[in-house]
Amino acid sequence: KGDVYFHHVTFNYPDKKPALTDITINAPAGTVIGLLGPTGAGKSTIIQLLMRAYDVKQGSITVDGINIKQLDVHSLRSIISPVFQETFLFSATIRDNIAYGIAGVTQEQIENAARLAKAHDFIMELPLGYDTVVGERGMGLSGGQKQRIAIARAFIKNPKILILDDATSAVDMETEHEIQAGFKELMAGRTTFIIAHRISSLRFADEIIVLDEGNIVQRGTHEQLVQQP
Ligand code: ADP
Ligand code: ADP
């Protein structure tokens, strides 16, 4: 289903002060949680812990009621799709980039994912379409186009949990609006965590959690938070 629950999580990296202190987040399946706060606030650490890059010793994280420590890391990660600002395309065909790491993906699935990510049209205009190799220099693709290919990859898994890490912080409001309209479709029916730097990026969030130095300093809906003095 994709219920995610952080229960009083405190975490520190080795030999450092706590990166997160007593964090409780309740994200029932299908909700959109926005994570806001300055650099170093702990936003990425929340995502790292959810993906089990590190194990939590104080507090717990459950997915669908099961402590993630009890889950096999691969099955946990198979239900989570992260999209980062850095898109990590490989020197391979667009087809392989979209299907990366998943066996038995059909051409139809690849094209559907590309359509959802609004990538199909420009891919078809490339010399070899889906067989175009994305090289180190990105084959003349723009940042936005590469991002769309990365988003298509996120769709292929049909993830229950979606992570959008800083995907729109660098663009102007108008572009962001356009991108978010696409994300809305992508987010439907999935538990989504959006990391952002400005509150205007989080209009679609059901709950916005504002972090500072590892603490939750504010939480509420977009409406509630913009009404604060
Ligand atoms: P944000 O994503 O909000 O910028 P982070 O979760 O990356 O914040 O960082 C929270 C705190 O943890 C910061 O003090 C940061 O320096 C520290 N930190 C993050 N990653 C590591 C790491 N791999 N090793 C040690 N300290 C880290
Ligand atoms: P460029 O980076 O070449 O200027 P764009 O103007 O298309 O390309 O995109 C600018 C930035 O907007 C990209 O770096 C990317 O992070 C983001 N972006 C564009 N389109 C999307 C999209 N569909 N989804 C997520 N992010 C996008």
PDB file of C-alpha atoms and ligand atoms in Angstrom:
ATOM      1  CA  LYS A   1       0.000   0.000   0.000  1.00  0.00           C
ATOM      2  CA  GLY A   2       2.674   2.490   0.991  1.00  0.00           C
ATOM      3  CA  ASP A   3       1.903   3.657   4.533  1.00  0.00           C
ATOM      4  CA  VAL A   4       5.077   5.222   5.890  1.00  0.00           C
ATOM      5  CA  TYR A   5       5.561   5.968   9.563  1.00  0.00           C
ATOM      6  CA  PHE A   6       8.570   7.524  11.263  1.00  0.00           C
ATOM      7  CA  HIS A   7       8.193   7.007  15.002  1.00  0.00           C
ATOM      8  CA  HIS A   8      10.377   9.197  17.236  1.00  0.00           C
ATOM      9  CA  VAL A   9      13.456   8.777  15.064  1.00  0.00           C
ATOM     10  CA  THR A  10      16.715  10.203  16.326  1.00  0.00           C
ATOM     11  CA  PHE A  11      19.772   9.639  14.184  1.00  0.00           C
ATOM     12  CA  ASN A  12      23.352  10.764  14.047  1.00  0.00           C
ATOM     13  CA  TYR A  13      26.125  10.014  11.602  1.00  0.00           C
ATOM     14  CA  PRO A  14      29.243   8.608  13.264  1.00  0.00           C
ATOM     15  CA  ASP A  15      30.931  11.154  15.531  1.00  0.00           C
ATOM     16  CA  LYS A  16      28.480  13.935  14.740  1.00  0.00           C
ATOM     17  CA  LYS A  17      25.701  15.721  16.560  1.00  0.00           C
ATOM     18  CA  PRO A  18      22.222  14.371  15.780  1.00  0.00           C
ATOM     19  CA  ALA A  19      21.203  14.927  12.164  1.00  0.00           C
ATOM     20  CA  LEU A  20      17.612  14.188  13.226  1.00  0.00           C
ATOM     21  CA  THR A  21      16.066  14.496  16.679  1.00  0.00           C
ATOM     22  CA  ASP A  22      12.780  12.834  17.654  1.00  0.00           C
ATOM     23  CA  ILE A  23      11.173  12.905  14.208  1.00  0.00           C
ATOM     24  CA  THR A  24       7.622  11.571  13.900  1.00  0.00           C
ATOM     25  CA  ILE A  25       5.975  11.568  10.479  1.00  0.00           C
ATOM     26  CA  ASN A  26       2.747   9.830   9.578  1.00  0.00           C
ATOM     27  CA  ALA A  27       2.310   9.349   5.835  1.00  0.00           C
ATOM     28  CA  PRO A  28      -0.690   7.137   5.041  1.00  0.00           C
ATOM     29  CA  ALA A  29      -0.630   5.582   1.578  1.00  0.00           C
ATOM     30  CA  GLY A  30      -1.166   8.148  -1.149  1.00  0.00           C
ATOM     31  CA  THR A  31      -0.288  11.245   0.865  1.00  0.00           C
ATOM     32  CA  VAL A  32       2.213  13.863  -0.227  1.00  0.00           C
ATOM     33  CA  ILE A  33       4.667  15.026   2.416  1.00  0.00           C
ATOM     34  CA  GLY A  34       6.765  18.133   1.787  1.00  0.00           C
ATOM     35  CA  LEU A  35      10.124  18.479   3.511  1.00  0.00           C
ATOM     36  CA  LEU A  36      11.352  22.040   3.793  1.00  0.00           C
ATOM     37  CA  GLY A  37      14.333  23.646   5.470  1.00  0.00           C
ATOM     38  CA  PRO A  38      17.824  25.042   4.901  1.00  0.00           C
ATOM     39  CA  THR A  39      20.833  22.988   3.863  1.00  0.00           C
ATOM     40  CA  GLY A  40      21.842  20.678   6.671  1.00  0.00           C
ATOM     41  CA  ALA A  41      18.343  20.615   8.191  1.00  0.00           C
ATOM     42  CA  GLY A  42      18.070  16.818   7.826  1.00  0.00           C
ATOM     43  CA  LYS A  43      15.815  16.452   4.765  1.00  0.00           C
ATOM     44  CA  SER A  44      18.088  14.075   2.857  1.00  0.00           C
ATOM     45  CA  THR A  45      18.774  12.071   5.983  1.00  0.00           C
ATOM     46  CA  ILE A  46      15.057  11.286   6.258  1.00  0.00           C
ATOM     47  CA  ILE A  47      15.154   9.892   2.712  1.00  0.00           C
ATOM     48  CA  GLN A  48      18.416   8.000   3.324  1.00  0.00           C
ATOM     49  CA  LEU A  49      16.892   6.339   6.377  1.00  0.00           C
ATOM     50  CA  LEU A  50      13.695   5.440   4.530  1.00  0.00           C
ATOM     51  CA  MET A  51      15.804   3.742   1.853  1.00  0.00           C
ATOM     52  CA  ARG A  52      17.892   2.082   4.546  1.00  0.00           C
ATOM     53  CA  ALA A  53      21.214   3.580   3.586  1.00  0.00           C
ATOM     54  CA  TYR A  54      21.688   3.586   7.370  1.00  0.00           C
ATOM     55  CA  ASP A  55      19.909   1.745  10.136  1.00  0.00           C
ATOM     56  CA  VAL A  56      17.962   3.578  12.789  1.00  0.00           C
ATOM     57  CA  LYS A  57      18.870   2.715  16.348  1.00  0.00           C
ATOM     58  CA  GLN A  58      16.566   5.147  18.173  1.00  0.00           C
ATOM     59  CA  GLY A  59      12.935   5.092  17.151  1.00  0.00           C
ATOM     60  CA  SER A  60      11.588   3.184  14.192  1.00  0.00           C
ATOM     61  CA  ILE A  61      10.451   3.443  10.601  1.00  0.00           C
ATOM     62  CA  THR A  62       7.657   1.240   9.343  1.00  0.00           C
ATOM     63  CA  VAL A  63       6.246   0.665   5.874  1.00  0.00           C
ATOM     64  CA  ASP A  64       2.768  -0.870   5.877  1.00  0.00           C
ATOM     65  CA  GLY A  65       3.209  -1.638   9.537  1.00  0.00           C
ATOM     66  CA  ILE A  66       6.459  -3.545   9.159  1.00  0.00           C
ATOM     67  CA  ASN A  67       9.676  -2.204  10.637  1.00  0.00           C
ATOM     68  CA  ILE A  68      11.948  -1.659   7.624  1.00  0.00           C
ATOM     69  CA  LYS A  69      14.757  -3.384   9.499  1.00  0.00           C
ATOM     70  CA  GLN A  70      12.727  -6.568   9.084  1.00  0.00           C
ATOM     71  CA  LEU A  71      12.399  -6.068   5.347  1.00  0.00           C
ATOM     72  CA  ASP A  72      14.880  -7.260   2.787  1.00  0.00           C
ATOM     73  CA  VAL A  73      16.687  -4.134   1.534  1.00  0.00           C
ATOM     74  CA  HIS A  74      16.081  -5.032  -2.100  1.00  0.00           C
ATOM     75  CA  SER A  75      12.355  -5.544  -1.689  1.00  0.00           C
ATOM     76  CA  LEU A  76      12.148  -2.297   0.277  1.00  0.00           C
ATOM     77  CA  ARG A  77      13.984  -0.371  -2.445  1.00  0.00           C
ATOM     78  CA  SER A  78      11.943  -2.036  -5.168  1.00  0.00           C
ATOM     79  CA  ILE A  79       8.841  -0.159  -3.975  1.00  0.00           C
ATOM     80  CA  ILE A  80      10.598   3.221  -3.732  1.00  0.00           C
ATOM     81  CA  SER A  81      11.533   5.381  -6.721  1.00  0.00           C
ATOM     82  CA  PRO A  82      13.710   8.386  -6.093  1.00  0.00           C
ATOM     83  CA  VAL A  83      14.113  11.218  -8.597  1.00  0.00           C
ATOM     84  CA  PHE A  84      17.050  13.474  -7.812  1.00  0.00           C
ATOM     85  CA  GLN A  85      18.035  16.811  -9.230  1.00  0.00           C
ATOM     86  CA  GLU A  86      21.122  15.134 -10.644  1.00  0.00           C
ATOM     87  CA  THR A  87      19.639  12.730 -13.108  1.00  0.00           C
ATOM     88  CA  PHE A  88      22.299   9.978 -13.426  1.00  0.00           C
ATOM     89  CA  LEU A  89      21.784   8.875 -16.989  1.00  0.00           C
ATOM     90  CA  PHE A  90      24.092   6.099 -18.111  1.00  0.00           C
ATOM     91  CA  SER A  91      26.074   5.883 -21.296  1.00  0.00           C
ATOM     92  CA  ALA A  92      23.482   3.572 -22.839  1.00  0.00           C
ATOM     93  CA  THR A  93      20.378   3.797 -24.984  1.00  0.00           C
ATOM     94  CA  ILE A  94      17.384   5.742 -23.755  1.00  0.00           C
ATOM     95  CA  ARG A  95      15.504   2.436 -23.671  1.00  0.00           C
ATOM     96  CA  ASP A  96      18.081   0.929 -21.302  1.00  0.00           C
ATOM     97  CA  ASN A  97      18.170   4.051 -19.191  1.00  0.00           C
ATOM     98  CA  ILE A  98      14.429   3.869 -18.656  1.00  0.00           C
ATOM     99  CA  ALA A  99      14.369   0.104 -18.037  1.00  0.00           C
ATOM    100  CA  TYR A 100      17.519   0.220 -15.938  1.00  0.00           C
ATOM    101  CA  GLY A 101      17.851  -2.573 -13.411  1.00  0.00           C
ATOM    102  CA  ILE A 102      14.484  -4.157 -14.106  1.00  0.00           C
ATOM    103  CA  ALA A 103      14.216  -7.399 -16.015  1.00  0.00           C
ATOM    104  CA  GLY A 104      11.641  -8.195 -18.672  1.00  0.00           C
ATOM    105  CA  VAL A 105      10.443  -4.671 -19.412  1.00  0.00           C
ATOM    106  CA  THR A 106       8.520  -4.500 -22.689  1.00  0.00           C
ATOM    107  CA  GLN A 107       8.782  -1.766 -25.298  1.00  0.00           C
ATOM    108  CA  GLU A 108       5.183  -0.891 -24.537  1.00  0.00           C
ATOM    109  CA  GLN A 109       5.919  -0.343 -20.841  1.00  0.00           C
ATOM    110  CA  ILE A 110       8.904   1.816 -21.726  1.00  0.00           C
ATOM    111  CA  GLU A 111       6.841   3.957 -24.066  1.00  0.00           C
ATOM    112  CA  ASN A 112       4.010   4.300 -21.563  1.00  0.00           C
ATOM    113  CA  ALA A 113       6.420   5.434 -18.878  1.00  0.00           C
ATOM    114  CA  ALA A 114       7.963   7.926 -21.304  1.00  0.00           C
ATOM    115  CA  ARG A 115       4.516   9.256 -22.194  1.00  0.00           C
ATOM    116  CA  LEU A 116       3.642   9.781 -18.541  1.00  0.00           C
ATOM    117  CA  ALA A 117       6.928  11.608 -18.034  1.00  0.00           C
ATOM    118  CA  LYS A 118       6.210  13.698 -21.142  1.00  0.00           C
ATOM    119  CA  ALA A 119       9.368  12.393 -22.796  1.00  0.00           C
ATOM    120  CA  HIS A 120       7.922  10.314 -25.643  1.00  0.00           C
ATOM    121  CA  ASP A 121       7.613  13.146 -28.172  1.00  0.00           C
ATOM    122  CA  PHE A 122      11.167  14.423 -28.026  1.00  0.00           C
ATOM    123  CA  ILE A 123      12.562  10.882 -27.880  1.00  0.00           C
ATOM    124  CA  MET A 124      10.765  10.034 -31.128  1.00  0.00           C
ATOM    125  CA  GLU A 125      12.387  13.044 -32.781  1.00  0.00           C
ATOM    126  CA  LEU A 126      15.889  11.824 -31.942  1.00  0.00           C
ATOM    127  CA  PRO A 127      17.859  10.080 -34.722  1.00  0.00           C
ATOM    128  CA  LEU A 128      17.298   6.573 -33.329  1.00  0.00           C
ATOM    129  CA  GLY A 129      14.373   7.210 -31.017  1.00  0.00           C
ATOM    130  CA  TYR A 130      14.542   4.914 -28.001  1.00  0.00           C
ATOM    131  CA  ASP A 131      17.762   3.412 -29.381  1.00  0.00           C
ATOM    132  CA  THR A 132      19.580   6.734 -29.202  1.00  0.00           C
ATOM    133  CA  VAL A 133      22.593   6.416 -26.926  1.00  0.00           C
ATOM    134  CA  VAL A 134      22.750   9.003 -24.163  1.00  0.00           C
ATOM    135  CA  GLY A 135      26.468   9.659 -23.877  1.00  0.00           C
ATOM    136  CA  GLU A 136      28.447  11.510 -21.275  1.00  0.00           C
ATOM    137  CA  ARG A 137      27.418  14.783 -22.871  1.00  0.00           C
ATOM    138  CA  GLY A 138      23.775  13.792 -22.893  1.00  0.00           C
ATOM    139  CA  MET A 139      23.417  13.656 -26.690  1.00  0.00           C
ATOM    140  CA  GLY A 140      22.479  17.340 -26.763  1.00  0.00           C
ATOM    141  CA  LEU A 141      19.551  16.724 -24.431  1.00  0.00           C
ATOM    142  CA  SER A 142      18.601  19.624 -22.168  1.00  0.00           C
ATOM    143  CA  GLY A 143      18.606  19.290 -18.421  1.00  0.00           C
ATOM    144  CA  GLY A 144      14.834  19.140 -18.471  1.00  0.00           C
ATOM    145  CA  GLN A 145      14.819  16.367 -21.087  1.00  0.00           C
ATOM    146  CA  LYS A 146      17.295  14.292 -19.114  1.00  0.00           C
ATOM    147  CA  GLN A 147      15.165  14.840 -16.044  1.00  0.00           C
ATOM    148  CA  ARG A 148      12.156  13.536 -17.925  1.00  0.00           C
ATOM    149  CA  ILE A 149      14.020  10.361 -18.896  1.00  0.00           C
ATOM    150  CA  ALA A 150      14.934   9.894 -15.234  1.00  0.00           C
ATOM    151  CA  ILE A 151      11.281  10.392 -14.312  1.00  0.00           C
ATOM    152  CA  ALA A 152      10.220   7.784 -16.893  1.00  0.00           C
ATOM    153  CA  ARG A 153      12.592   5.394 -15.149  1.00  0.00           C
ATOM    154  CA  ALA A 154      10.831   6.130 -11.863  1.00  0.00           C
ATOM    155  CA  PHE A 155       7.500   5.201 -13.490  1.00  0.00           C
ATOM    156  CA  ILE A 156       8.638   1.814 -14.781  1.00  0.00           C
ATOM    157  CA  LYS A 157       8.720   0.348 -11.301  1.00  0.00           C
ATOM    158  CA  ASN A 158       5.216   1.609 -10.567  1.00  0.00           C
ATOM    159  CA  PRO A 159       6.505   2.532  -7.119  1.00  0.00           C
ATOM    160  CA  LYS A 160       4.307   2.769  -4.056  1.00  0.00           C
ATOM    161  CA  ILE A 161       6.616   5.400  -2.665  1.00  0.00           C
ATOM    162  CA  LEU A 162       8.011   8.256  -4.691  1.00  0.00           C
ATOM    163  CA  ILE A 163      10.771  10.622  -3.679  1.00  0.00           C
ATOM    164  CA  LEU A 164      11.281  13.918  -5.472  1.00  0.00           C
ATOM    165  CA  ASP A 165      14.525  15.314  -4.183  1.00  0.00           C
ATOM    166  CA  ASP A 166      14.910  18.951  -5.070  1.00  0.00           C
ATOM    167  CA  ALA A 167      13.587  18.375  -8.550  1.00  0.00           C
ATOM    168  CA  THR A 168      12.403  21.918  -9.197  1.00  0.00           C
ATOM    169  CA  SER A 169      14.447  24.222  -6.996  1.00  0.00           C
ATOM    170  CA  ALA A 170      16.562  25.629  -9.807  1.00  0.00           C
ATOM    171  CA  VAL A 171      13.809  26.770 -12.137  1.00  0.00           C
ATOM    172  CA  ASP A 172      11.595  29.838 -12.335  1.00  0.00           C
ATOM    173  CA  MET A 173       8.028  29.728 -11.028  1.00  0.00           C
ATOM    174  CA  GLU A 174       6.440  29.275 -14.431  1.00  0.00           C
ATOM    175  CA  THR A 175       8.590  26.284 -15.343  1.00  0.00           C
ATOM    176  CA  GLU A 176       8.035  24.883 -11.879  1.00  0.00           C
ATOM    177  CA  HIS A 177       4.291  25.150 -12.337  1.00  0.00           C
ATOM    178  CA  GLU A 178       4.505  23.203 -15.573  1.00  0.00           C
ATOM    179  CA  ILE A 179       6.725  20.536 -14.027  1.00  0.00           C
ATOM    180  CA  GLN A 180       4.450  20.186 -11.019  1.00  0.00           C
ATOM    181  CA  ALA A 181       1.394  19.675 -13.204  1.00  0.00           C
ATOM    182  CA  GLY A 182       3.275  16.624 -14.546  1.00  0.00           C
ATOM    183  CA  PHE A 183       4.248  15.511 -11.077  1.00  0.00           C
ATOM    184  CA  LYS A 184       0.643  15.566  -9.955  1.00  0.00           C
ATOM    185  CA  GLU A 185      -0.145  12.701 -12.301  1.00  0.00           C
ATOM    186  CA  LEU A 186       3.010  10.926 -11.227  1.00  0.00           C
ATOM    187  CA  MET A 187       2.122  11.272  -7.560  1.00  0.00           C
ATOM    188  CA  ALA A 188      -1.470  10.080  -7.797  1.00  0.00           C
ATOM    189  CA  GLY A 189      -2.023   7.069  -5.538  1.00  0.00           C
ATOM    190  CA  ARG A 190       1.574   6.990  -4.318  1.00  0.00           C
ATOM    191  CA  THR A 191       3.041   8.100  -1.047  1.00  0.00           C
ATOM    192  CA  THR A 192       5.311  10.947  -2.056  1.00  0.00           C
ATOM    193  CA  PHE A 193       8.087  12.806  -0.270  1.00  0.00           C
ATOM    194  CA  ILE A 194       9.076  16.076  -1.889  1.00  0.00           C
ATOM    195  CA  ILE A 195      12.227  17.834  -0.759  1.00  0.00           C
ATOM    196  CA  ALA A 196      12.094  21.537  -1.540  1.00  0.00           C
ATOM    197  CA  HIS A 197      13.761  24.813  -0.726  1.00  0.00           C
ATOM    198  CA  ARG A 198      10.781  27.115  -1.005  1.00  0.00           C
ATOM    199  CA  ILE A 199       7.239  26.676   0.199  1.00  0.00           C
ATOM    200  CA  SER A 200       5.767  27.591  -3.194  1.00  0.00           C
ATOM    201  CA  SER A 201       7.188  24.259  -4.454  1.00  0.00           C
ATOM    202  CA  LEU A 202       4.913  22.410  -2.038  1.00  0.00           C
ATOM    203  CA  ARG A 203       1.431  23.509  -3.004  1.00  0.00           C
ATOM    204  CA  PHE A 204       0.433  19.879  -3.654  1.00  0.00           C
ATOM    205  CA  ALA A 205       1.592  18.592  -0.283  1.00  0.00           C
ATOM    206  CA  ASP A 206      -0.928  17.240   2.222  1.00  0.00           C
ATOM    207  CA  GLU A 207       1.483  18.065   5.021  1.00  0.00           C
ATOM    208  CA  ILE A 208       4.573  20.242   5.002  1.00  0.00           C
ATOM    209  CA  ILE A 209       7.244  19.522   7.579  1.00  0.00           C
ATOM    210  CA  VAL A 210       9.726  22.308   8.241  1.00  0.00           C
ATOM    211  CA  LEU A 211      13.070  21.150   9.593  1.00  0.00           C
ATOM    212  CA  ASP A 212      15.960  23.020  11.107  1.00  0.00           C
ATOM    213  CA  GLU A 213      19.088  21.428  12.521  1.00  0.00           C
ATOM    214  CA  GLY A 214      17.371  18.064  12.710  1.00  0.00           C
ATOM    215  CA  ASN A 215      14.263  19.281  14.515  1.00  0.00           C
ATOM    216  CA  ILE A 216      10.741  19.731  13.241  1.00  0.00           C
ATOM    217  CA  VAL A 217      10.131  23.434  13.800  1.00  0.00           C
ATOM    218  CA  GLN A 218       6.758  23.727  12.043  1.00  0.00           C
ATOM    219  CA  ARG A 219       4.246  21.472  10.353  1.00  0.00           C
ATOM    220  CA  GLY A 220       0.929  21.933   8.597  1.00  0.00           C
ATOM    221  CA  THR A 221      -0.761  22.358   5.266  1.00  0.00           C
ATOM    222  CA  HIS A 222       0.502  24.815   2.669  1.00  0.00           C
ATOM    223  CA  GLU A 223      -2.433  27.069   3.510  1.00  0.00           C
ATOM    224  CA  GLN A 224      -1.689  26.979   7.229  1.00  0.00           C
ATOM    225  CA  LEU A 225       2.007  27.702   6.768  1.00  0.00           C
ATOM    226  CA  VAL A 226       1.642  30.594   4.332  1.00  0.00           C
ATOM    227  CA  GLN A 227      -0.847  32.210   6.712  1.00  0.00           C
ATOM    228  CA  GLN A 228       1.740  32.290   9.501  1.00  0.00           C
ATOM    229  CA  PRO A 229       2.987  35.823  10.164  1.00  0.00           C
TER     230      PRO A 229
HETATM  231  P1  ADP B   1      19.574  18.538   4.159  1.00  0.00           P
HETATM  232  O1  ADP B   1      19.193  17.439   3.244  1.00  0.00           O
HETATM  233  O2  ADP B   1      18.405  19.190   4.812  1.00  0.00           O
HETATM  234  O3  ADP B   1      20.487  19.542   3.522  1.00  0.00           O
HETATM  235  P2  ADP B   1      21.156  16.511   5.507  1.00  0.00           P
HETATM  236  O4  ADP B   1      20.198  15.464   5.899  1.00  0.00           O
HETATM  237  O5  ADP B   1      21.980  16.287   4.283  1.00  0.00           O
HETATM  238  O6  ADP B   1      20.392  17.907   5.390  1.00  0.00           O
HETATM  239  O7  ADP B   1      22.157  16.809   6.675  1.00  0.00           O
HETATM  240  C1  ADP B   1      21.806  16.830   8.070  1.00  0.00           C
HETATM  241  C2  ADP B   1      23.073  16.867   8.894  1.00  0.00           C
HETATM  242  O8  ADP B   1      23.777  15.654   8.761  1.00  0.00           O
HETATM  243  C3  ADP B   1      24.055  17.972   8.501  1.00  0.00           C
HETATM  244  O9  ADP B   1      24.642  18.451   9.682  1.00  0.00           O
HETATM  245  C4  ADP B   1      25.042  17.253   7.641  1.00  0.00           C
HETATM  246  O10 ADP B   1      26.304  17.874   7.727  1.00  0.00           O
HETATM  247  C5  ADP B   1      25.076  15.872   8.254  1.00  0.00           C
HETATM  248  N1  ADP B   1      25.360  14.826   7.253  1.00  0.00           N
HETATM  249  C6  ADP B   1      24.643  14.555   6.148  1.00  0.00           C
HETATM  250  N2  ADP B   1      25.145  13.496   5.482  1.00  0.00           N
HETATM  251  C7  ADP B   1      26.218  13.087   6.194  1.00  0.00           C
HETATM  252  C8  ADP B   1      27.159  12.035   6.053  1.00  0.00           C
HETATM  253  N3  ADP B   1      27.097  11.158   5.039  1.00  0.00           N
HETATM  254  N4  ADP B   1      28.114  11.916   6.991  1.00  0.00           N
HETATM  255  C9  ADP B   1      28.177  12.761   8.037  1.00  0.00           C
HETATM  256  N5  ADP B   1      27.336  13.760   8.234  1.00  0.00           N
HETATM  257  C10 ADP B   1      26.358  13.941   7.337  1.00  0.00           C
HETATM  258  P1  ADP B   2      17.942  23.140 -19.203  1.00  0.00           P
HETATM  259  O1  ADP B   2      18.475  22.558 -17.932  1.00  0.00           O
HETATM  260  O2  ADP B   2      18.745  22.725 -20.396  1.00  0.00           O
HETATM  261  O3  ADP B   2      17.682  24.624 -19.140  1.00  0.00           O
HETATM  262  P2  ADP B   2      15.058  22.872 -18.997  1.00  0.00           P
HETATM  263  O4  ADP B   2      14.881  24.372 -19.130  1.00  0.00           O
HETATM  264  O5  ADP B   2      14.133  22.022 -19.758  1.00  0.00           O
HETATM  265  O6  ADP B   2      16.532  22.436 -19.425  1.00  0.00           O
HETATM  266  O7  ADP B   2      14.982  22.477 -17.485  1.00  0.00           O
HETATM  267  C1  ADP B   2      15.610  23.181 -16.469  1.00  0.00           C
HETATM  268  C2  ADP B   2      15.557  22.351 -15.199  1.00  0.00           C
HETATM  269  O8  ADP B   2      14.206  22.080 -14.916  1.00  0.00           O
HETATM  270  C3  ADP B   2      16.221  21.007 -15.339  1.00  0.00           C
HETATM  271  O9  ADP B   2      17.529  21.004 -14.822  1.00  0.00           O
HETATM  272  C4  ADP B   2      15.363  20.082 -14.543  1.00  0.00           C
HETATM  273  O10 ADP B   2      15.898  19.849 -13.255  1.00  0.00           O
HETATM  274  C5  ADP B   2      14.060  20.789 -14.408  1.00  0.00           C
HETATM  275  N1  ADP B   2      13.007  20.120 -15.180  1.00  0.00           N
HETATM  276  C6  ADP B   2      12.599  20.415 -16.434  1.00  0.00           C
HETATM  277  N2  ADP B   2      11.606  19.631 -16.822  1.00  0.00           N
HETATM  278  C7  ADP B   2      11.348  18.816 -15.794  1.00  0.00           C
HETATM  279  C8  ADP B   2      10.405  17.785 -15.564  1.00  0.00           C
HETATM  280  N3  ADP B   2       9.525  17.370 -16.443  1.00  0.00           N
HETATM  281  N4  ADP B   2      10.427  17.203 -14.379  1.00  0.00           N
HETATM  282  C9  ADP B   2      11.306  17.584 -13.442  1.00  0.00           C
HETATM  283  N5  ADP B   2      12.192  18.549 -13.590  1.00  0.00           N
HETATM  284  C10 ADP B   2      12.231  19.148 -14.758  1.00  0.00           C
END
